[in-house]
CSV table of C-alpha atoms in Angstrom, one decimal:
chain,number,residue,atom,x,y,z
A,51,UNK,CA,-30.2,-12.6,-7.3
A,52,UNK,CA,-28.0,-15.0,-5.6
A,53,UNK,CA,-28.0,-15.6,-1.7
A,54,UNK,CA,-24.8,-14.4,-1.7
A,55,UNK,CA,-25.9,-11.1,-3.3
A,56,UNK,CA,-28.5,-10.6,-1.3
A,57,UNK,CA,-26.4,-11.3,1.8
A,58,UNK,CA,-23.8,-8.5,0.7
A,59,UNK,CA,-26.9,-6.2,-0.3
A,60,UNK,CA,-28.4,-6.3,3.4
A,61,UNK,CA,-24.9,-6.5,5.0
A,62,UNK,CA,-24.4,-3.2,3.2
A,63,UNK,CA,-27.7,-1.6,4.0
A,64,UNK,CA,-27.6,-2.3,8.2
A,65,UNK,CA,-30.2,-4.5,7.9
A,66,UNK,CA,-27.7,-7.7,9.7
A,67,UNK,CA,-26.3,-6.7,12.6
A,68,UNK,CA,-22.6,-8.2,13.6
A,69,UNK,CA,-23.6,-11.3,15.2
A,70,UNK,CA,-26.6,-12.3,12.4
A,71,UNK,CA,-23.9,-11.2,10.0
A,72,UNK,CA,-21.3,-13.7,11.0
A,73,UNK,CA,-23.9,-16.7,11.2
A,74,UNK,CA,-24.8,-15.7,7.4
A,75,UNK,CA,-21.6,-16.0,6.3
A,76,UNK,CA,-21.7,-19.6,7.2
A,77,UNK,CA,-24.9,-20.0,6.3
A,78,UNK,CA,-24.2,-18.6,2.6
A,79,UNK,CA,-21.1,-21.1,2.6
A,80,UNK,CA,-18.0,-18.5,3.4
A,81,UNK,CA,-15.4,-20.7,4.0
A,82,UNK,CA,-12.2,-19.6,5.7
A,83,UNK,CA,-9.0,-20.6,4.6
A,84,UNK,CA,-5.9,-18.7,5.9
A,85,UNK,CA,-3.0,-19.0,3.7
A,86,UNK,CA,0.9,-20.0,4.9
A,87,UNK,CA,2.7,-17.2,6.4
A,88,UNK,CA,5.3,-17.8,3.7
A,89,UNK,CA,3.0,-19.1,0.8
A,90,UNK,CA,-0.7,-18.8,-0.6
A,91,UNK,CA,-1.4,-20.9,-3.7
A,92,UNK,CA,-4.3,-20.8,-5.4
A,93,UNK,CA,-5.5,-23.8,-7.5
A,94,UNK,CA,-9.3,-23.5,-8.8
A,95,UNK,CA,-11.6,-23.4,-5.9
A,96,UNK,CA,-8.7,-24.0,-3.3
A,97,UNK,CA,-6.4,-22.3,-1.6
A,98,UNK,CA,-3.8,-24.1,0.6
A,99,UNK,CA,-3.5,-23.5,4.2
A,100,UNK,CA,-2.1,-24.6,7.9
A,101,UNK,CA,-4.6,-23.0,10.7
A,102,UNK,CA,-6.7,-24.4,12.8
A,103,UNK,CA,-10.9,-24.2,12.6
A,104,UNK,CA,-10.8,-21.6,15.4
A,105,UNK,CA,-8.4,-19.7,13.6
A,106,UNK,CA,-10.1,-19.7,10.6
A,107,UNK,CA,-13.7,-17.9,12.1
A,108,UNK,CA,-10.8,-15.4,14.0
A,109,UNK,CA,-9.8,-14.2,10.4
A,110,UNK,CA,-13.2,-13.5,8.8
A,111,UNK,CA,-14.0,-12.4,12.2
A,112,UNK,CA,-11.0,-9.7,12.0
A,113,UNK,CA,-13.3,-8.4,8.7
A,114,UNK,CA,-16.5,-7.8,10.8
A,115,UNK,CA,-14.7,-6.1,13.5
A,116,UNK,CA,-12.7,-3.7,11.4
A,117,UNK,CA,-16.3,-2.7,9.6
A,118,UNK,CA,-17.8,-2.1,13.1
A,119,UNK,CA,-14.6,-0.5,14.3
A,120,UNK,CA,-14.8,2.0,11.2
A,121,UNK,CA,-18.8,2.4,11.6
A,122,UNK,CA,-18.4,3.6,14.6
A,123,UNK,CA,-15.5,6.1,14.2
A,124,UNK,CA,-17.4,7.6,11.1
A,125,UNK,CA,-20.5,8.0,13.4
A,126,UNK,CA,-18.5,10.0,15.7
A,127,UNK,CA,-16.6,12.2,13.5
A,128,UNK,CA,-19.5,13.2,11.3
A,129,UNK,CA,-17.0,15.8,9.2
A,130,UNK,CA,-15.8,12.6,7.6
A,131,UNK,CA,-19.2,11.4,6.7
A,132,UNK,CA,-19.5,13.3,3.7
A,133,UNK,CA,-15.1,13.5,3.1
A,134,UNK,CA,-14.7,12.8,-0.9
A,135,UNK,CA,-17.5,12.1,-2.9
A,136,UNK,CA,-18.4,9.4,-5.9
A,137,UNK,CA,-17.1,11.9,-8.6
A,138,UNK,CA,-13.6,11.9,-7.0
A,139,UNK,CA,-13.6,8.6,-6.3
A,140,UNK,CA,-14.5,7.0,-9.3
A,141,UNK,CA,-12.0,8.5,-11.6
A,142,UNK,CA,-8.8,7.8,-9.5
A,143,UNK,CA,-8.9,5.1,-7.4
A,144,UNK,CA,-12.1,2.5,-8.0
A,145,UNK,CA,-11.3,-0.9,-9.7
A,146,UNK,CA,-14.0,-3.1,-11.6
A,147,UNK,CA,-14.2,-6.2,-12.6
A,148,UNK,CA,-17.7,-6.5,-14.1
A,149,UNK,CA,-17.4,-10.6,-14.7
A,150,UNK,CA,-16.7,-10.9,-10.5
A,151,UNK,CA,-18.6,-7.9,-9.5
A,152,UNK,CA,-15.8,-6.9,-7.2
A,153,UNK,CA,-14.8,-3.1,-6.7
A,154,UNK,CA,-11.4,-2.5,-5.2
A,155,UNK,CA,-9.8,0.9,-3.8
A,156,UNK,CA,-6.5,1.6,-4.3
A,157,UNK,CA,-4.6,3.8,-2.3
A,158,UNK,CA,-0.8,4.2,-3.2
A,159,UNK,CA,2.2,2.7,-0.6
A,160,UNK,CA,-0.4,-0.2,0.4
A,161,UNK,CA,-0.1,-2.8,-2.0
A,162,UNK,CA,-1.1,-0.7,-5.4
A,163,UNK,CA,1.0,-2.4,-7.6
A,164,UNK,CA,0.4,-5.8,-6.5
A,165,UNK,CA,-3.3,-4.9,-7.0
A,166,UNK,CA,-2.7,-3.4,-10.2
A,167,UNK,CA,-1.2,-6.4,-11.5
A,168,UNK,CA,-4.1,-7.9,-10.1
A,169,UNK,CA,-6.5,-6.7,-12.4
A,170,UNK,CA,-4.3,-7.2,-15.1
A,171,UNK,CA,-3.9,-10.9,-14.5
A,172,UNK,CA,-7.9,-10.7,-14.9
A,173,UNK,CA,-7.9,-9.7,-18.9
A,174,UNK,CA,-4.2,-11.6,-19.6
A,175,UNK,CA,-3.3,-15.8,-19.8
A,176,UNK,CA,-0.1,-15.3,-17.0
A,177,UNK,CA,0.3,-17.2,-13.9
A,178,UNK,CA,3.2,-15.4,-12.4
A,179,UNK,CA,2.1,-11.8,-10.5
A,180,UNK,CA,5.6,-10.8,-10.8
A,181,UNK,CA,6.6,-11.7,-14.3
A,182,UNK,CA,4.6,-8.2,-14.8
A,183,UNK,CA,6.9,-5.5,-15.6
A,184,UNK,CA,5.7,-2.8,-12.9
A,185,UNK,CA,6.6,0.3,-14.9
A,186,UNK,CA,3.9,-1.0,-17.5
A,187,UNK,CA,1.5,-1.7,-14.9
A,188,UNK,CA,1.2,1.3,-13.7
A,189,UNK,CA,0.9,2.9,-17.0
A,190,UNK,CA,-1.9,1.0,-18.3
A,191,UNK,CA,-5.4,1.7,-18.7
A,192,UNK,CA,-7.3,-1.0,-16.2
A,193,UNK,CA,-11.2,-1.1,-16.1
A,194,UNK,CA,-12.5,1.4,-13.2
A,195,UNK,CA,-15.4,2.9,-12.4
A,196,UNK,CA,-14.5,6.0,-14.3
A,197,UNK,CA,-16.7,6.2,-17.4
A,198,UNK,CA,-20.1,5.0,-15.8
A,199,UNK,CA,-22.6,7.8,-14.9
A,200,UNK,CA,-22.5,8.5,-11.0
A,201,UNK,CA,-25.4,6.8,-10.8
A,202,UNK,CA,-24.8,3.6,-11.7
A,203,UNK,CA,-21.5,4.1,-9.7
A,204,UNK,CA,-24.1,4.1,-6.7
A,205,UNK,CA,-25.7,0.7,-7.7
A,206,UNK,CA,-22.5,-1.0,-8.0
A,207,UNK,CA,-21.2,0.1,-5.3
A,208,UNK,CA,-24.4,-1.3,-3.6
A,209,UNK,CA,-24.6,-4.5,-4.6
A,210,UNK,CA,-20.6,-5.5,-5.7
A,211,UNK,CA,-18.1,-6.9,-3.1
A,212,UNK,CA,-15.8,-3.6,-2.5
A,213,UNK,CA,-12.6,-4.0,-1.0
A,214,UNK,CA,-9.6,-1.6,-0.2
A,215,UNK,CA,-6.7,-2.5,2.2
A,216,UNK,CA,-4.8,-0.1,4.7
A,217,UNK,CA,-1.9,0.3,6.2
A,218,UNK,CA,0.2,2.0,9.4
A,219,UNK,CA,-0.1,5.2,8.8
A,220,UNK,CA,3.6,6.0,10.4
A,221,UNK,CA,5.0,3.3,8.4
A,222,UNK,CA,3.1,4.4,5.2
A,223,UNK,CA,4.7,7.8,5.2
A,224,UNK,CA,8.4,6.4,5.8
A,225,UNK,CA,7.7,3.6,2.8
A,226,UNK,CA,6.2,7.0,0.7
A,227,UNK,CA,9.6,8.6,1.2
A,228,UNK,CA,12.1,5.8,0.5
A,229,UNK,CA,10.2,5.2,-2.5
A,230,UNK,CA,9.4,8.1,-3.6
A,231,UNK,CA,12.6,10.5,-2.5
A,232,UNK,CA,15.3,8.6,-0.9
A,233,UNK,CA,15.2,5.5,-3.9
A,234,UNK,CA,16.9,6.8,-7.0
A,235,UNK,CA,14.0,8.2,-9.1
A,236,UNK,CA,14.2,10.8,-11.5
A,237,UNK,CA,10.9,11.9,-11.6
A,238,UNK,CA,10.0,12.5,-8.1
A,239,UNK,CA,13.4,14.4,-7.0
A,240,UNK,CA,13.6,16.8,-10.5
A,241,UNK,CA,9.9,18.0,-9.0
A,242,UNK,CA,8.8,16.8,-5.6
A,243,UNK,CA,12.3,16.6,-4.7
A,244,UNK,CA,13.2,20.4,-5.6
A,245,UNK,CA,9.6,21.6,-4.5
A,246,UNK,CA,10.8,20.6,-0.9
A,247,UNK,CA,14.3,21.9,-0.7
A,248,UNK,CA,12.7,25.3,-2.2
A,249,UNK,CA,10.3,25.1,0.9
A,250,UNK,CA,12.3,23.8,3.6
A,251,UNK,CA,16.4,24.2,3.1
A,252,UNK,CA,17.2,28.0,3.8
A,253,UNK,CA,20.7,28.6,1.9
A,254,UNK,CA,20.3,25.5,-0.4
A,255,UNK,CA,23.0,25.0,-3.0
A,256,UNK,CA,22.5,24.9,-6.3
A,257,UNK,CA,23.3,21.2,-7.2
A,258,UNK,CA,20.1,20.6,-4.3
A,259,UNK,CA,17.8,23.1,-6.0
A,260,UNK,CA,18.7,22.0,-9.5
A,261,UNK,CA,18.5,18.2,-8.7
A,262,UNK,CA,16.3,17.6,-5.5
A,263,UNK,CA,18.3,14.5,-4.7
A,264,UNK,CA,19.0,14.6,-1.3
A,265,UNK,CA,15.7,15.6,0.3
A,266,UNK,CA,15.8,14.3,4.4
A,267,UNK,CA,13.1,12.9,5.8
A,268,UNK,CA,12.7,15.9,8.5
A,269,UNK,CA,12.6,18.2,5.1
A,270,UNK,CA,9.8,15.5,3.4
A,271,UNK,CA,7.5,15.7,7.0
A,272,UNK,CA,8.1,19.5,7.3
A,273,UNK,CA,7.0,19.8,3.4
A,274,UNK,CA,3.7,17.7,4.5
A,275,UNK,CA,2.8,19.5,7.2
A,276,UNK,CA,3.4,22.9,5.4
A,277,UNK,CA,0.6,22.1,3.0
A,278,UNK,CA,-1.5,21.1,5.9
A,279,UNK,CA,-1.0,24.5,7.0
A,280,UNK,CA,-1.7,25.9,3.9
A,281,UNK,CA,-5.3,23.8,3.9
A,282,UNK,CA,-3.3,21.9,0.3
A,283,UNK,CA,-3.4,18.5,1.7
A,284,UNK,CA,-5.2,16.9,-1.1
A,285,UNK,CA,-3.1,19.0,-3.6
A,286,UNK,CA,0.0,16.5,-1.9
A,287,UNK,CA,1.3,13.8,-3.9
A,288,UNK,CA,-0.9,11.1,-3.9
A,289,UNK,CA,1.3,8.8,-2.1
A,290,UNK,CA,1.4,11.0,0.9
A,291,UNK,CA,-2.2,11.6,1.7
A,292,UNK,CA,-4.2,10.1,4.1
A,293,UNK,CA,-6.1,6.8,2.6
A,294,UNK,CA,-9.4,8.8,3.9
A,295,UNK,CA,-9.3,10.6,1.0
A,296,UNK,CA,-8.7,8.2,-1.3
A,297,UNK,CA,-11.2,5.7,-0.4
A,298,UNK,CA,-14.2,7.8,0.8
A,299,UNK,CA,-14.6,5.4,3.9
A,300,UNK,CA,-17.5,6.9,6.0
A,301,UNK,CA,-19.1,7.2,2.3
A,302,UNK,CA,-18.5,3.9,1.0
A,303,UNK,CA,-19.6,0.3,2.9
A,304,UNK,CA,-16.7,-2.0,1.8
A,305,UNK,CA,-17.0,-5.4,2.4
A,306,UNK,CA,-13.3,-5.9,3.0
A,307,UNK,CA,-10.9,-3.7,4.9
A,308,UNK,CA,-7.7,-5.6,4.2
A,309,UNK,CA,-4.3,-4.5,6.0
A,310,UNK,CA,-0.9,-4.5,5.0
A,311,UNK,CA,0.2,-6.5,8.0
A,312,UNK,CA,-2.2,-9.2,7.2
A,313,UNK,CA,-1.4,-9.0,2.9
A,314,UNK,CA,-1.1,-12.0,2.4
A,315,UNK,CA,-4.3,-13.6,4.4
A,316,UNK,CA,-6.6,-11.1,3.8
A,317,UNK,CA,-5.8,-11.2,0.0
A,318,UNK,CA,-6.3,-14.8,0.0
A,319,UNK,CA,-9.1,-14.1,1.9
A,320,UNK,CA,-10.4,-11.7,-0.9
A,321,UNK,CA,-10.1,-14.2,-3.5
A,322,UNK,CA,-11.7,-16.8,-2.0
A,323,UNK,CA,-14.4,-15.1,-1.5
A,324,UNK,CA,-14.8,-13.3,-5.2
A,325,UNK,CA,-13.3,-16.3,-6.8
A,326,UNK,CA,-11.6,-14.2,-9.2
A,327,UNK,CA,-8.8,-16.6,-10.3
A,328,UNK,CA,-11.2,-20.1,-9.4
A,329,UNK,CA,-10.0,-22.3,-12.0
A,330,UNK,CA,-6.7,-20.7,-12.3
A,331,UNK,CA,-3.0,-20.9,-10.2
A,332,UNK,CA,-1.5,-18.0,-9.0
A,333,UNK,CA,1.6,-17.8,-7.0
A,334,UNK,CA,2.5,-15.7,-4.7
A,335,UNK,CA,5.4,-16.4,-2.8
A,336,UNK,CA,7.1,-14.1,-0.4
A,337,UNK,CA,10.8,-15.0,-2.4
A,338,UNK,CA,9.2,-13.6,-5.4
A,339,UNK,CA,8.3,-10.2,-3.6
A,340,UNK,CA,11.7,-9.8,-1.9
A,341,UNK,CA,13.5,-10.8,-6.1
A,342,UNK,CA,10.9,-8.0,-7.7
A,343,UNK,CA,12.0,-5.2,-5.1
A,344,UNK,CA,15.9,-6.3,-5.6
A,345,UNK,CA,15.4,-6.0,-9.4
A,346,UNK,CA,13.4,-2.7,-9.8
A,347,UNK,CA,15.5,-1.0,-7.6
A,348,UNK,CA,18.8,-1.7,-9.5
A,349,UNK,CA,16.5,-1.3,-12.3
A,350,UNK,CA,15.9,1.9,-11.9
A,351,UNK,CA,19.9,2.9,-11.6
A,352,UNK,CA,19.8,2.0,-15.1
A,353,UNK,CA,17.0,3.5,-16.3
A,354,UNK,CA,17.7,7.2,-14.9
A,355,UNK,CA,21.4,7.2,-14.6
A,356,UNK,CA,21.7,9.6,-17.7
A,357,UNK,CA,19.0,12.0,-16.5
A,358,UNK,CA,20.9,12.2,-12.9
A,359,UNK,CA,24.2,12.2,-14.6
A,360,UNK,CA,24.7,15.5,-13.5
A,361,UNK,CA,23.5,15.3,-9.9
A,362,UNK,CA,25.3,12.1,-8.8
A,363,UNK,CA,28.3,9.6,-9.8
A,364,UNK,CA,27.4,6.0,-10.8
A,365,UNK,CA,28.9,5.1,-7.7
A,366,UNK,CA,26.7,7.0,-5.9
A,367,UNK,CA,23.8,6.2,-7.2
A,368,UNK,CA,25.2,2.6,-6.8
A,369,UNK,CA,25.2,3.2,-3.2
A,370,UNK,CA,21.8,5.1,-2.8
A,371,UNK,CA,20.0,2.0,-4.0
A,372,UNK,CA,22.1,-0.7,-1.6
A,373,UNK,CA,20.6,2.0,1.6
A,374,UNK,CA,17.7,1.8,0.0
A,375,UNK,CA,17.5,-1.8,0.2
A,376,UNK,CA,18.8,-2.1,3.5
A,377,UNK,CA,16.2,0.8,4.9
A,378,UNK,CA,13.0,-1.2,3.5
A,379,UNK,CA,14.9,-4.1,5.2
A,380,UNK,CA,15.2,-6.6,1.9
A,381,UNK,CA,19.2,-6.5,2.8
A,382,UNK,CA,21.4,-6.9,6.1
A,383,UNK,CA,21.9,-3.1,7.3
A,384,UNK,CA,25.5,-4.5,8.4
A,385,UNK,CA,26.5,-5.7,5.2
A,386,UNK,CA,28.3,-3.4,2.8
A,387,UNK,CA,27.7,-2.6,-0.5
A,388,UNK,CA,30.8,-4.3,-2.7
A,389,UNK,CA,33.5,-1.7,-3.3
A,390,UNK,CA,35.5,-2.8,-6.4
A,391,UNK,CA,35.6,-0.1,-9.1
A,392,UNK,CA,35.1,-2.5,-11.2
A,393,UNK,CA,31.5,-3.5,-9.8
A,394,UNK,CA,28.1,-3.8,-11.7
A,395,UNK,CA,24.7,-4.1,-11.3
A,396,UNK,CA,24.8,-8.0,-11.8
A,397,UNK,CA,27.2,-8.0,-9.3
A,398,UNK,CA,25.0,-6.0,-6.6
A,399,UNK,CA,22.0,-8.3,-7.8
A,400,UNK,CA,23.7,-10.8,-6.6
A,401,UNK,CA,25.3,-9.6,-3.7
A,402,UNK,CA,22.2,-8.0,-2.8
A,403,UNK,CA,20.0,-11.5,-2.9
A,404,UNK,CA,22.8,-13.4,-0.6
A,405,UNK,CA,22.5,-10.5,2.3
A,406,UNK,CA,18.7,-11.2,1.6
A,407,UNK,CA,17.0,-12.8,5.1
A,408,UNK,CA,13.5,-13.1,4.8
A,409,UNK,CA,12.9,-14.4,8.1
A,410,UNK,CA,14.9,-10.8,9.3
A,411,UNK,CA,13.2,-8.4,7.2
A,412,UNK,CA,10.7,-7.2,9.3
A,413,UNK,CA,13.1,-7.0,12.3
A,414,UNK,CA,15.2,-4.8,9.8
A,415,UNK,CA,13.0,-2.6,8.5
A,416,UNK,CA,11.9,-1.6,11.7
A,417,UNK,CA,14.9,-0.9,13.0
A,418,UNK,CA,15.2,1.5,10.3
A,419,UNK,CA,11.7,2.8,10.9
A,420,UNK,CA,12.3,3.9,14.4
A,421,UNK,CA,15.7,5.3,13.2
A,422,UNK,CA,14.5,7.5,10.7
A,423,UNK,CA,11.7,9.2,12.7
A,424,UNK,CA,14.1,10.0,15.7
A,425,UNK,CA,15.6,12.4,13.5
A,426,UNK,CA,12.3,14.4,14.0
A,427,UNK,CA,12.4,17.1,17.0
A,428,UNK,CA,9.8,16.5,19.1
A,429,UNK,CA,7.2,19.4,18.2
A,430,UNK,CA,7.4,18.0,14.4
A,431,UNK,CA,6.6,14.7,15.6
A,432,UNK,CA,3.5,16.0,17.5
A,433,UNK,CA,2.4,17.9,14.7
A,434,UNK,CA,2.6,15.3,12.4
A,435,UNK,CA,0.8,12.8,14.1
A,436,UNK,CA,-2.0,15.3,14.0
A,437,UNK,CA,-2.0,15.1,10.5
A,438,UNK,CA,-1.9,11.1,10.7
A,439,UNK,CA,-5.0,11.0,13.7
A,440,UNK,CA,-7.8,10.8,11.4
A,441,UNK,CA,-6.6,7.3,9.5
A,442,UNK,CA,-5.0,6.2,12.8
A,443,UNK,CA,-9.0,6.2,14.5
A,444,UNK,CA,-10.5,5.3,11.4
A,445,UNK,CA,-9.0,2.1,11.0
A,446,UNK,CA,-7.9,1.3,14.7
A,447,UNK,CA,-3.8,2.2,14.2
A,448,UNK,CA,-2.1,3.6,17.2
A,449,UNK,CA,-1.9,7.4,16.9
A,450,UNK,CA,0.9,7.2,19.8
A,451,UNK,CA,3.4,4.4,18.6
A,452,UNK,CA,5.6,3.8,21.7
A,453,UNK,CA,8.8,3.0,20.1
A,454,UNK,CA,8.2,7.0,18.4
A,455,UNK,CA,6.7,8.7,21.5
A,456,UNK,CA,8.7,7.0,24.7
């Protein structure tokens, strides 16, 4: 076995404690680098980057106190001990890529696509993450832990580098709905979509019930917390429930507990450590991101706008994806959608990348965070951030953000 190996081996077992744990990882030759806020580029064995030493021990650091953080939480809530077994796991959510011995966990709304694409740059000659068409992705067969016998699930899990990545659990649930409900997609609103306006909208038309396409976000948290009630959270959509059931935390050791704050330095963190493209260049530039969500969400006007033909005009549908765009904060909320008759998608492509401010999108989407949940009354509020506790302790999120509960 390498050193490294062994390192993660004992790591995993509770045989370093934090302190020895950090002076290993310089001793087994863990080097920090902290990719650009706007960039990460990474050539071979290299990754580029503009931080300081300190900073650099800060990030890996960050690591080893969200594995302590979570250690502790699971040792005082031992119901999640034993939440989700390897069974579960294995099938739905556990990456593997045998050459790097590296497990990753996905959990939907943090990152799963990127991730996805991922592990299908690891078996595929492409340079470009976003040259990946993301309806394929998702639809294709990637290696997992799915086949293998639960028992050499264990050992893998014991001795590969496991990673998963989470995310605000208030700001999950608002990026589950616009993509999900609010977005223009046919799938989701002819089932999800009318499953909620059965549950939740007394006297509901018939165009609603037939179509599902104008579910509210007080309707989507109302429909969550109903199945709580009902003891059916893990029969909700798996882009609703709580990344403890996904990931098996208290069960699992990961090496890695990314965030979705942090994406882009604790991914290049991730692949520095694995070295899963050393001797390759991969781009990931923030302009790309903001170009893929543009497209797919105009793409998928075109894709569905026969099957919702009968639910909404072209225009409307049109104007469902410019909100849409503006509520995940890729677009200027004060810019309007162009209102020729004569307009088209390539003309709201267009339009849509020049109200594009990448320097403003996090200042935009919050905005429209904050503005969607004070449509919620009070008591809904209060019950929903029961259902959001257990991942808010878990991984150290705010259960009480004060821009919701001021």
């Amino acid at each position: 076995m390498t050193k490294s190996i062994i390192f993660r081996v004992l790591l995993k077992r509770g045989l370093i404690l934090p302190l020895t744990a950090v002076l290993a990882f310089w001793y087994f030759g863990v080097n920090t680098n902290v990719m650009n806020t706007r960039k990460c580029l990474a050539t071979g064995n290299h990754i580029t980057h503009s931080h300081s030493s300190e900073k650099k021990q800060i990030r890996w650091d960050s690591f080893e106190d969200r594995r302590n953080h979570l250690r502790k939480t699971c040792d005082s809530m031992p119901k999640f001990k034993q939440s989700g077994t390897l069974v579960s796991l294995k099938g739905q959510y556990l990456l593997y890529d045998s050459k790097h011995d590296f497990v990753f966990c996905m959990v939907q709304k943090i990152g799963c696509t990127f991730w996805r694409r991922v592990f299908h740059l690891l078996t595929h000659n492409i340079s470009d993450l976003y040259s990946i068409d993301n309806y394929k992705v998702h639809q294709e067969t990637l290696p997992s832990l799915e086949r293998l016998h639960i028992n050499k699930t264990g050992r893998i899990l014991q001795s590969a580098t496991t990673a998963l990545f989470v995310r605000e659990p208030y700001e999950r649930a608002v990026s589950g709905y616009l993509d999900k409900l609010f977005a223009i997609n046919s799938y989701y609103m002819e089932t999800l979509g009318r499953q909620i306006v059965r549950m939740t909208r007394k006297n509901a038309s018939v165009e609603a019930l037939t179509c599902g396409h104008d579910v509210t976000f007080t309707e989507f948290i109302q429909y969550i917390l109903e199945m709580k009630r009902k003891n059916k959270i893990e029969s909700i959509d798996h882009h609703f429930t709580p990344i403890y059931i996904h990931c098996s935390p208290c069960a699992v050791k990961y090496d890695f507990i990314g965030r979705m704050e942090n994406f882009q330095e604790d991914t290049t963190a991730i692949f520095k450590q694995t070295g899963i493209f050393r001797n390759r260049t991969i781009s990931m530039e923030i302009k790309d991101f903001m170009g893929d969500e543009i497209r797919i969400t105009f793409k998928e006007v075109l894709v569905t706008r026969k099957a919702l033909s009968h639910c909404m005009t072209l225009p409307e549908m049109y104007g469902r994806a410019w909100k849409t765009l503006q509520l995940r904060g890729i677009i200027n909320p004060d810019v309007p959608m162009p209102s020729s008759q004569n307009v088209t998608l390539e003309m709201l492509h267009r339009e849509a990348v020049e109200a594009n401010d990448p320097s403003r999108v996090s200042e935009y989407k919050h905005g429209a965070f904050v503005n969607l949940y004070k449509t919620l009354d009070r008591k809904l509020l209060e019950e929903f951030r029961e259902y959001l506790l257990p991942d808010c302790k878990l991984f150290g999120y705010n259960d009480r953000p004060p821009e919701l509960f001021s």
